[in-house]
Tab-separated table of C-alpha atoms in Angstrom:
chain	number	residue	atom	x	y	z
W	1	MET	CA	-22.934	-82.011	32.652
W	2	GLU	CA	-19.848	-80.982	34.653
W	3	LYS	CA	-17.592	-81.129	31.582
W	4	TYR	CA	-19.571	-78.328	29.871
W	5	LEU	CA	-18.301	-74.750	30.223
W	6	THR	CA	-20.419	-71.698	30.781
W	7	VAL	CA	-20.304	-68.848	28.274
W	8	SER	CA	-18.707	-66.605	30.887
W	9	ALA	CA	-16.002	-69.151	31.668
W	10	LEU	CA	-15.126	-69.588	27.996
W	11	THR	CA	-15.091	-65.859	27.462
W	12	LYS	CA	-12.824	-65.333	30.478
W	13	TYR	CA	-10.452	-68.001	29.193
W	14	ILE	CA	-10.281	-66.454	25.725
W	15	LYS	CA	-9.711	-62.993	27.276
W	16	TYR	CA	-6.942	-64.456	29.413
W	17	LYS	CA	-5.261	-65.839	26.289
W	18	PHE	CA	-5.477	-62.476	24.550
W	19	ASP	CA	-4.140	-60.618	27.561
W	20	GLN	CA	-1.200	-62.993	27.954
W	21	ASP	CA	-0.124	-62.929	24.336
W	22	PRO	CA	2.809	-60.430	24.086
W	23	HIS	CA	2.139	-59.943	20.351
W	24	LEU	CA	-1.276	-58.495	21.159
W	25	GLN	CA	-0.169	-56.067	23.853
W	26	SER	CA	1.008	-53.406	21.392
W	27	VAL	CA	-0.004	-53.632	17.765
W	28	LEU	CA	0.231	-50.977	15.050
W	29	ILE	CA	-2.811	-50.824	12.782
W	30	LYS	CA	-3.987	-48.459	10.070
W	31	GLY	CA	-7.474	-48.091	8.727
W	32	GLU	CA	-10.506	-45.831	8.367
W	33	LEU	CA	-12.632	-44.548	11.258
W	34	SER	CA	-16.247	-45.701	11.113
W	35	ASN	CA	-19.274	-45.288	13.413
W	36	PHE	CA	-17.303	-42.713	15.388
W	37	LYS	CA	-18.933	-41.568	18.662
W	38	ARG	CA	-17.683	-39.370	21.477
W	39	HIS	CA	-19.302	-40.370	24.780
W	40	SER	CA	-20.275	-37.775	27.386
W	41	SER	CA	-17.650	-39.350	29.646
W	42	GLY	CA	-14.933	-38.341	27.161
W	43	HIS	CA	-14.244	-41.895	25.924
W	44	LEU	CA	-14.182	-42.529	22.160
W	45	TYR	CA	-16.021	-45.461	20.564
W	46	PHE	CA	-15.558	-46.345	16.914
W	47	ALA	CA	-14.758	-49.085	14.437
W	48	LEU	CA	-11.594	-49.422	12.381
W	49	LYS	CA	-12.085	-50.866	8.910
W	50	ASP	CA	-10.394	-51.521	5.603
W	51	GLU	CA	-11.693	-53.046	2.361
W	52	ASN	CA	-12.307	-56.480	3.872
W	53	SER	CA	-12.648	-56.282	7.683
W	54	VAL	CA	-13.959	-54.279	10.607
W	55	ILE	CA	-12.844	-54.305	14.236
W	56	ASN	CA	-14.412	-52.467	17.179
W	57	ALA	CA	-12.239	-50.059	19.104
W	58	MET	CA	-12.354	-47.660	22.024
W	59	MET	CA	-10.059	-45.001	23.418
W	60	PHE	CA	-10.212	-43.904	27.043
W	61	LYS	CA	-10.592	-40.213	27.942
W	62	GLY	CA	-6.991	-39.833	29.189
W	63	ALA	CA	-5.521	-40.998	25.880
W	64	ALA	CA	-8.133	-39.088	23.856
W	65	ASN	CA	-7.142	-35.811	25.534
W	66	GLN	CA	-3.606	-36.249	24.201
W	67	LEU	CA	-4.703	-36.183	20.542
W	68	ASP	CA	-3.450	-33.249	18.474
W	69	PHE	CA	-6.372	-33.420	16.025
W	70	ASP	CA	-10.137	-33.847	16.135
W	71	PRO	CA	-11.042	-37.346	14.846
W	72	LYS	CA	-14.072	-37.664	12.597
W	73	GLU	CA	-15.850	-40.184	10.446
W	74	GLY	CA	-13.799	-41.315	7.459
W	75	ASP	CA	-10.380	-40.263	8.751
W	76	GLN	CA	-7.490	-42.496	7.693
W	77	VAL	CA	-5.500	-43.149	10.874
W	78	ILE	CA	-2.569	-45.071	12.283
W	79	ILE	CA	-3.060	-46.371	15.815
W	80	GLU	CA	-1.152	-48.158	18.537
W	81	ALA	CA	-3.491	-50.434	20.512
W	82	ARG	CA	-3.887	-53.442	22.743
W	83	VAL	CA	-6.064	-56.358	21.593
W	84	SER	CA	-8.444	-57.850	24.162
W	85	VAL	CA	-11.941	-59.274	24.652
W	86	TYR	CA	-14.982	-57.393	25.864
W	87	GLU	CA	-16.518	-60.042	28.114
W	88	ARG	CA	-20.046	-58.689	28.165
W	89	ARG	CA	-20.478	-59.164	24.424
W	90	GLY	CA	-17.962	-61.927	24.009
W	91	SER	CA	-16.276	-60.047	21.152
W	92	TYR	CA	-12.726	-58.999	20.725
W	93	GLN	CA	-11.808	-55.346	20.277
W	94	ILE	CA	-8.822	-53.053	20.460
W	95	TYR	CA	-8.052	-50.482	23.176
W	96	VAL	CA	-6.293	-47.557	21.499
W	97	ASN	CA	-3.393	-45.855	23.274
W	98	LYS	CA	-2.191	-43.531	20.480
W	99	MET	CA	-3.714	-42.343	17.209
W	100	GLN	CA	-2.593	-40.032	14.419
W	101	LEU	CA	-3.728	-39.188	10.928
W	102	ASP	CA	-2.261	-41.334	8.184
W	103	GLY	CA	-0.339	-39.750	5.302
W	104	VAL	CA	-2.757	-37.487	3.478
W	105	GLY	CA	-4.652	-36.985	6.708
W	106	ASN	CA	-1.580	-35.402	8.261
W	107	LEU	CA	-1.355	-32.966	5.391
W	108	TYR	CA	-5.002	-32.027	5.737
W	109	GLN	CA	-4.459	-31.474	9.460
W	110	LYS	CA	-1.429	-29.283	8.767
W	111	PHE	CA	-3.428	-27.458	6.078
W	112	GLU	CA	-6.258	-26.633	8.503
W	113	GLN	CA	-3.903	-25.552	11.297
W	114	LEU	CA	-1.923	-23.223	8.992
W	115	LYS	CA	-5.155	-21.891	7.485
W	116	LYS	CA	-6.473	-20.961	10.955
W	117	GLN	CA	-3.164	-19.310	11.888
W	118	LEU	CA	-2.918	-17.221	8.716
W	119	THR	CA	-6.596	-16.282	8.879
W	120	LYS	CA	-6.099	-15.025	12.433
W	121	GLU	CA	-3.057	-12.991	11.313
W	122	GLY	CA	-5.143	-11.300	8.596
W	123	TYR	CA	-3.425	-12.664	5.473
W	124	PHE	CA	-6.754	-13.624	3.875
W	125	ASP	CA	-8.652	-10.406	4.679
W	126	ALA	CA	-10.575	-8.918	1.754
W	127	ALA	CA	-9.254	-5.469	2.680
W	128	HIS	CA	-5.815	-6.464	1.334
W	129	LYS	CA	-7.095	-7.616	-2.079
W	130	LYS	CA	-5.929	-5.549	-5.064
W	131	PRO	CA	-8.031	-5.084	-8.217
W	132	ILE	CA	-6.937	-6.763	-11.436
W	133	PRO	CA	-6.105	-4.221	-14.208
W	134	GLN	CA	-8.752	-4.239	-16.925
W	135	TYR	CA	-6.425	-3.691	-19.888
W	136	PRO	CA	-2.984	-5.117	-19.017
W	137	GLU	CA	0.111	-4.613	-21.135
W	138	LYS	CA	2.300	-7.295	-19.514
W	139	ILE	CA	1.382	-10.411	-17.544
W	140	ALA	CA	3.952	-12.557	-15.714
W	141	ILE	CA	3.193	-16.289	-15.755
W	142	ILE	CA	4.898	-18.291	-13.003
W	143	THR	CA	4.540	-22.030	-13.589
W	144	ALA	CA	6.430	-25.027	-14.926
W	145	SER	CA	8.027	-24.426	-18.321
W	146	THR	CA	6.359	-27.564	-19.692
W	147	GLY	CA	2.912	-28.944	-19.161
W	148	ALA	CA	-0.699	-28.161	-19.874
W	149	ALA	CA	-0.909	-25.121	-17.560
W	150	ILE	CA	1.493	-22.884	-19.508
W	151	ARG	CA	-0.023	-23.959	-22.851
W	152	ASP	CA	-3.560	-23.259	-21.676
W	153	ILE	CA	-2.631	-19.822	-20.344
W	154	LEU	CA	-0.698	-18.766	-23.457
W	155	ASN	CA	-3.384	-20.025	-25.844
W	156	THR	CA	-6.107	-18.242	-23.877
W	157	LEU	CA	-4.166	-14.970	-23.754
W	158	GLN	CA	-3.513	-15.114	-27.499
W	159	SER	CA	-7.120	-15.831	-28.374
W	160	ARG	CA	-8.650	-13.328	-25.943
W	161	TYR	CA	-6.273	-10.359	-25.938
W	162	PRO	CA	-3.302	-10.542	-28.345
W	163	LEU	CA	-2.159	-7.048	-27.300
W	164	VAL	CA	-0.847	-8.327	-23.963
W	165	GLU	CA	2.798	-9.394	-23.632
W	166	PRO	CA	3.199	-12.656	-21.648
W	167	VAL	CA	6.361	-12.875	-19.533
W	168	ARG	CA	7.108	-16.569	-18.939
W	169	ILE	CA	8.894	-17.366	-15.678
W	170	SER	CA	9.683	-21.046	-15.190
W	171	THR	CA	9.561	-22.419	-11.647
W	172	LEU	CA	9.455	-25.688	-9.768
W	173	VAL	CA	5.871	-26.539	-8.803
W	174	GLN	CA	6.488	-29.675	-6.783
W	175	GLY	CA	9.174	-31.145	-4.574
W	176	THR	CA	11.202	-30.105	-1.543
W	177	GLN	CA	12.802	-27.108	-3.266
W	178	ALA	CA	9.640	-25.893	-5.001
W	179	ALA	CA	8.456	-23.513	-2.249
W	180	ASP	CA	11.723	-21.547	-2.133
W	181	ASP	CA	11.848	-21.415	-5.940
W	182	ILE	CA	8.256	-20.110	-6.145
W	183	VAL	CA	9.070	-17.397	-3.570
W	184	ALA	CA	12.139	-16.286	-5.527
W	185	LYS	CA	10.187	-16.168	-8.813
W	186	LEU	CA	7.361	-14.170	-7.185
W	187	LYS	CA	9.825	-11.542	-5.968
W	188	TYR	CA	11.450	-11.411	-9.413
W	189	ALA	CA	8.098	-11.022	-11.192
W	190	ASP	CA	7.026	-8.312	-8.742
W	191	SER	CA	10.146	-6.305	-9.653
W	192	LEU	CA	9.463	-6.344	-13.439
W	193	GLY	CA	6.673	-3.769	-13.379
W	194	VAL	CA	4.107	-6.089	-14.975
W	195	ASP	CA	0.384	-5.437	-14.567
W	196	THR	CA	-0.631	-8.883	-13.262
W	197	ILE	CA	1.042	-12.064	-12.013
W	198	ILE	CA	-0.481	-15.513	-12.667
W	199	VAL	CA	0.982	-18.249	-10.470
W	200	GLY	CA	-0.102	-21.881	-10.557
W	201	ARG	CA	0.101	-25.329	-12.016
W	202	GLY	CA	-2.092	-28.170	-13.223
W	203	GLY	CA	-4.066	-30.502	-10.982
W	204	GLY	CA	-2.760	-33.212	-8.698
W	205	SER	CA	-3.027	-34.729	-5.253
W	206	ILE	CA	-2.635	-32.721	-2.072
W	207	GLU	CA	0.966	-33.891	-1.893
W	208	ASP	CA	1.594	-32.623	-5.440
W	209	LEU	CA	0.028	-29.224	-4.665
W	210	TRP	CA	1.578	-28.857	-1.217
W	211	SER	CA	4.212	-26.309	-2.283
W	212	PHE	CA	1.378	-23.802	-2.712
W	213	ASN	CA	0.303	-24.419	0.908
W	214	GLU	CA	3.694	-23.508	2.360
W	215	GLU	CA	3.676	-20.487	4.681
W	216	VAL	CA	6.614	-18.810	2.860
W	217	VAL	CA	4.711	-18.952	-0.443
W	218	VAL	CA	1.550	-17.501	1.131
W	219	LYS	CA	3.497	-14.615	2.655
W	220	ALA	CA	5.383	-13.979	-0.607
W	221	ILE	CA	2.063	-13.632	-2.479
W	222	TYR	CA	0.757	-11.336	0.286
W	223	ASP	CA	3.862	-9.109	0.009
W	224	CYS	CA	3.554	-8.674	-3.782
W	225	GLN	CA	2.752	-5.120	-4.872
W	226	THR	CA	1.459	-6.494	-8.183
W	227	PRO	CA	-2.023	-8.109	-8.257
W	228	VAL	CA	-1.733	-11.907	-8.143
W	229	ILE	CA	-4.107	-14.505	-9.628
W	230	SER	CA	-3.771	-17.994	-8.169
W	231	ALA	CA	-4.511	-20.859	-10.578
W	232	VAL	CA	-3.428	-23.994	-8.729
W	233	GLY	CA	-4.940	-27.352	-9.693
W	234	HIS	CA	-8.439	-27.957	-10.918
W	235	GLU	CA	-11.728	-26.455	-9.784
W	236	THR	CA	-12.056	-28.845	-6.819
W	237	ASP	CA	-8.513	-28.177	-5.594
W	238	THR	CA	-8.051	-25.393	-3.050
W	239	THR	CA	-4.711	-24.237	-1.623
W	240	LEU	CA	-3.708	-21.505	0.804
W	241	SER	CA	-2.286	-19.596	-2.163
W	242	ASP	CA	-5.858	-19.344	-3.468
W	243	TYR	CA	-6.984	-17.707	-0.212
W	244	VAL	CA	-4.197	-15.103	-0.071
W	245	ALA	CA	-4.169	-14.219	-3.783
W	246	ASP	CA	-6.102	-11.179	-4.968
W	247	VAL	CA	-8.232	-13.456	-7.168
W	248	ARG	CA	-8.579	-17.233	-7.224
W	249	ALA	CA	-9.058	-18.968	-10.573
W	250	ALA	CA	-10.466	-22.481	-10.747
W	251	THR	CA	-8.091	-23.421	-13.593
W	252	PRO	CA	-5.111	-21.886	-15.417
W	253	THR	CA	-7.405	-21.191	-18.381
W	254	GLN	CA	-9.799	-19.253	-16.148
W	255	ALA	CA	-6.842	-17.287	-14.726
W	256	ALA	CA	-5.976	-16.063	-18.214
W	257	MET	CA	-9.621	-15.155	-18.773
W	258	ILE	CA	-9.745	-13.171	-15.513
W	259	ALA	CA	-6.499	-11.364	-16.344
W	260	THR	CA	-7.561	-10.128	-19.796
W	261	PRO	CA	-10.613	-8.774	-21.572
W	262	ASP	CA	-12.085	-10.725	-24.491
W	263	GLN	CA	-11.226	-9.139	-27.812
W	264	GLN	CA	-14.538	-10.274	-29.288
W	265	GLU	CA	-16.406	-8.508	-26.513
W	266	LEU	CA	-14.199	-5.431	-27.024
W	267	TYR	CA	-15.021	-5.471	-30.756
W	268	GLN	CA	-18.703	-5.607	-29.884
W	269	VAL	CA	-18.321	-2.725	-27.438
W	270	LEU	CA	-16.400	-0.704	-30.031
W	271	ASN	CA	-19.022	-1.411	-32.690
W	272	LYS	CA	-21.785	-0.354	-30.320
W	273	SER	CA	-19.846	2.778	-29.389
W	274	GLN	CA	-19.220	3.553	-33.060
W	275	ASN	CA	-22.904	3.129	-33.904
W	276	TYR	CA	-23.878	5.283	-30.956
W	277	LEU	CA	-21.403	8.023	-31.958
W	278	ASN	CA	-22.598	7.897	-35.560
W	279	ARG	CA	-26.218	8.308	-34.465
W	280	PHE	CA	-25.237	11.049	-32.028
W	281	ILE	CA	-23.277	12.977	-34.684
W	282	VAL	CA	-26.121	12.679	-37.201
W	283	GLN	CA	-28.622	13.979	-34.663
W	284	TYR	CA	-26.249	16.723	-33.513
W	285	MET	CA	-25.651	17.891	-37.085
W	286	LYS	CA	-29.366	17.816	-37.761
W	287	HIS	CA	-30.129	20.020	-34.738
W	288	ALA	CA	-27.179	22.301	-35.607
W	289	ARG	CA	-28.490	22.826	-39.159
W	290	GLN	CA	-31.938	23.592	-37.790
W	291	SER	CA	-30.468	26.130	-35.350
W	292	LEU	CA	-28.404	27.692	-38.131
W	293	ALA	CA	-31.478	27.978	-40.318
W	294	ARG	CA	-33.367	29.740	-37.523
W	295	PHE	CA	-30.495	32.162	-36.968
W	296	GLN	CA	-30.294	32.895	-40.676
W	297	GLU	CA	-33.954	33.890	-40.685
W	298	TYR	CA	-33.542	36.172	-37.662
W	299	TYR	CA	-34.224	39.771	-38.748
W	300	LYS	CA	-31.208	41.242	-36.947
W	301	PHE	CA	-28.827	38.976	-38.828
W	302	LYS	CA	-30.356	40.240	-42.079
W	303	GLN	CA	-29.547	43.822	-41.044
W	304	PRO	CA	-26.379	43.609	-38.867
W	305	THR	CA	-26.335	47.311	-37.938
W	306	LEU	CA	-29.316	46.647	-35.688
W	307	LEU	CA	-27.026	44.583	-33.458
W	308	TYR	CA	-24.726	47.478	-32.512
W	309	GLU	CA	-26.256	50.864	-33.314
W	310	GLN	CA	-28.261	50.924	-30.080
W	311	HIS	CA	-25.111	50.102	-28.102
W	312	ILE	CA	-23.202	52.934	-29.801
W	313	GLN	CA	-25.859	55.444	-28.811
W	314	LYS	CA	-25.966	54.083	-25.272
W	315	ARG	CA	-22.191	54.414	-24.979
W	316	ASP	CA	-22.349	58.077	-26.049
W	317	ASP	CA	-25.044	58.781	-23.440
W	318	LEU	CA	-22.942	57.172	-20.720
W	319	ASP	CA	-19.890	59.167	-21.801
W	320	ARG	CA	-21.808	62.464	-21.475
W	321	MET	CA	-23.154	61.437	-18.071
W	322	LEU	CA	-19.660	60.595	-16.891
W	323	HIS	CA	-18.216	63.995	-17.908
W	324	THR	CA	-21.117	65.870	-16.327
W	325	THR	CA	-20.812	63.945	-13.085
W	326	MET	CA	-17.042	64.462	-12.904
W	327	GLU	CA	-17.308	68.231	-13.472
W	328	SER	CA	-19.991	68.540	-10.811
W	329	ARG	CA	-17.917	66.510	-8.368
W	330	ILE	CA	-14.797	68.611	-8.968
W	331	GLN	CA	-16.686	71.886	-8.418
W	332	SER	CA	-18.162	70.560	-5.195
W	333	GLU	CA	-14.751	69.540	-3.871
W	334	GLN	CA	-13.230	72.902	-4.778
W	335	GLN	CA	-15.946	74.772	-2.862
W	336	ARG	CA	-15.444	72.521	0.165
W	337	LEU	CA	-11.701	73.169	0.066
W	338	LYS	CA	-12.210	76.953	0.056
W	339	PHE	CA	-14.516	76.700	3.030
W	340	VAL	CA	-11.913	74.701	4.954
W	341	GLU	CA	-9.217	77.252	4.102
W	342	GLN	CA	-11.363	80.038	5.478
W	343	ARG	CA	-11.878	78.253	8.744
W	344	PHE	CA	-8.296	77.305	9.286
W	345	ARG	CA	-6.170	80.227	8.467
W	346	LEU	CA	-2.499	79.735	9.338
W	347	ARG	CA	-2.236	83.033	11.256
W	348	HIS	CA	-5.034	82.041	13.601
W	349	PHE	CA	-3.426	78.659	13.976
W	350	TYR	CA	-0.071	80.168	15.087
W	351	GLU	CA	-1.772	82.548	17.555
W	352	ALA	CA	-3.581	79.636	19.146
W	353	ILE	CA	-0.274	77.789	19.541
W	354	LYS	CA	1.324	80.778	21.315
W	355	ARG	CA	-1.628	81.151	23.659
W	356	ASN	CA	-1.445	77.480	24.554
W	357	GLN	CA	2.320	77.684	25.119
W	358	LEU	CA	1.835	80.633	27.529
W	359	THR	CA	-0.857	78.729	29.426
W	360	VAL	CA	1.413	75.721	29.745
W	361	GLN	CA	4.285	77.897	31.037
W	362	GLN	CA	2.081	79.522	33.671
W	363	SER	CA	0.751	76.158	34.798
W	364	ARG	CA	4.303	74.804	35.083
W	365	GLU	CA	5.405	77.753	37.266
W	366	GLN	CA	2.373	77.354	39.558
W	367	LEU	CA	3.053	73.612	39.832
W	368	ASP	CA	6.715	74.237	40.755
W	369	LYS	CA	5.743	76.705	43.501
W	370	GLN	CA	3.189	74.345	44.945
W	371	LEU	CA	5.609	71.410	44.889
W	372	ASN	CA	8.331	73.477	46.670
W	373	ARG	CA	5.860	74.556	49.367
W	374	ILE	CA	4.716	70.979	49.965
W	375	LEU	CA	8.336	69.706	50.092
W	376	THR	CA	9.319	72.397	52.641
W	377	GLN	CA	6.382	71.460	54.861
W	378	LYS	CA	7.223	67.774	54.649
W	379	LYS	CA	10.909	68.412	55.512
W	380	GLN	CA	10.017	70.451	58.621
W	381	SER	CA	7.578	67.783	59.768
W	382	LEU	CA	10.230	65.096	59.265
W	383	ILE	CA	12.825	67.053	61.297
W	384	GLN	CA	10.380	67.449	64.174
W	385	GLN	CA	9.491	63.739	64.175
W	386	VAL	CA	13.190	62.705	64.093
W	387	ALA	CA	13.911	64.995	67.057
W	388	SER	CA	11.008	63.482	69.004
W	389	LEU	CA	12.212	59.975	68.259
W	390	ASP	CA	15.741	60.918	69.276
W	391	ASN	CA	14.548	62.269	72.652
W	392	LEU	CA	12.653	59.050	73.272
W	393	SER	CA	15.555	56.790	72.217
W	394	PRO	CA	16.965	54.451	74.958
W	395	THR	CA	20.456	55.303	73.821
W	396	LYS	CA	19.804	59.032	74.412
W	397	THR	CA	18.496	58.186	77.854
W	398	MET	CA	21.619	56.178	78.719
W	399	LEU	CA	23.807	59.060	77.639
W	400	ARG	CA	22.250	61.043	80.478
W	401	GLY	CA	23.433	58.380	83.009
W	402	TYR	CA	20.599	55.878	82.904
W	403	SER	CA	20.996	52.085	82.415
W	404	ILE	CA	18.797	49.165	81.220
W	405	VAL	CA	18.375	46.160	83.528
W	406	LYS	CA	17.446	42.772	81.958
W	407	LYS	CA	16.575	39.523	83.604
W	408	ASP	CA	16.355	36.472	81.363
W	409	ASP	CA	16.466	38.822	78.329
W	410	ASP	CA	13.386	40.688	79.614
W	411	VAL	CA	13.642	44.371	80.646
W	412	VAL	CA	13.052	44.863	84.404
W	413	THR	CA	10.877	47.905	85.116
W	414	ARG	CA	9.970	47.234	88.784
W	415	SER	CA	12.033	46.259	91.806
W	416	GLN	CA	9.280	43.804	92.732
W	417	ASP	CA	10.272	41.699	89.694
W	418	LEU	CA	13.654	40.920	91.311
W	419	THR	CA	14.590	38.658	94.219
W	420	MET	CA	17.850	38.072	96.032
W	421	GLY	CA	20.222	35.867	94.072
W	422	ASP	CA	18.796	36.712	90.609
W	423	TYR	CA	21.284	37.108	87.770
W	424	ILE	CA	20.822	40.324	85.864
W	425	GLU	CA	22.439	42.174	82.921
W	426	ILE	CA	22.984	45.952	83.176
W	427	THR	CA	23.423	47.725	79.841
W	428	MET	CA	25.066	51.205	79.898
W	429	LYS	CA	26.116	53.624	77.205
W	430	ASP	CA	29.586	52.077	76.845
W	431	GLY	CA	28.906	48.345	77.556
W	432	SER	CA	27.113	45.868	79.812
W	433	VAL	CA	27.679	44.358	83.310
W	434	ASP	CA	26.533	40.981	84.704
W	435	ALA	CA	25.455	41.167	88.370
W	436	ILE	CA	23.772	39.197	91.183
W	437	ILE	CA	21.026	40.690	93.338
W	438	GLU	CA	22.067	40.762	97.012
W	439	LYS	CA	19.194	42.793	98.383
W	440	VAL	CA	15.960	44.249	96.980
W	441	ARG	CA	14.462	47.442	98.469
W	442	CYS	CA	11.034	48.493	97.444
W	443	ASN	CA	9.345	51.788	98.269
W	444	ASP	CA	6.680	49.921	100.185
W	445	ASP	CA	8.971	47.222	101.633
W	446	ASN	CA	12.372	47.354	103.472
W	447	ARG	CA	13.628	43.973	102.452
């Protein structure tokens, strides 16, 4: 029994072989994600499959946090992984270090990222959408010069609304230079003064339609002053140009239908309008004839003088009333004028002026006398006050032989304020003297 291996021992040996094989340490694999699960720990568990095989895989949290997209069921991916054995189940699996979307998946990822960015910047807001003119005269068609799209649009325009003039503008719709060419043609079409611009192409893969997902094309459509209809691909195809355009058409044929009215429907509307007008005119004429018949039977129309003879008489009455009123008013005003003249005779007016002038003159003379008396009194009072101030002036006192004694800039009025050795300043009428106190004699002290 010793030569038999345990399951664990065999599994460990196989794992050792896998881990030591340098070809299995870093392998590049592509396939489709299946049974995708995101564990609460942050690790990813899934299977990678193709048409014939399936292999289990896991991706640790640290590597998963480095992904620049959100993996989901059915994604086509390219991975870099290490092949090993999960001992507990005894099955081999891959441990993924790096993962990215494969081909078309990358385009879808780029599509979603650019869609989010442009949505956030407001390029797809409904507020920026312009209405499509109902009866256009010119429509610019920007698409490839050959192919089903241009034929479908032209045939639809001709059958629906032959009055419109299609302006064909050929452009690249696919390839590396297509985006710049579409932008240039959009600017050119916008400068022609057309009513509507149709831009698009026939169906294809996401790679074929990618030019209409380019940011420069989206912004060029947004900047157009002319309403734009996007008709890119088939009904199931959606591009960023569809989101930014004023109207999105599922097909080029539908774009032509949106851009123009149907002539058959217009004929029906015209026929209905014509029938309505005919019925309206018949009814109007019928009512007009009935009204005319009633007017013809009206008694005043049978004798027209009845319409104006009353007005003539009324006018004459008003004319007499007007003359009577005016004569009465004039007489009244004349009497009032005479009364005013009697009250305001010019002679009395002049006498009143003279009396007032005499009163003013007398008042002026009395005012002058009173002002002179007051000024004389004020001058005498001022002279007396100036003389009093002059007698009390220190300068006047010094002129009589007196002096002013100051100690520390304060006037000394008593001998008791001085002591021997004090410095004093004696101000006289013609100058000042600095002195030192040698002895102080007070009336009540013989110091």
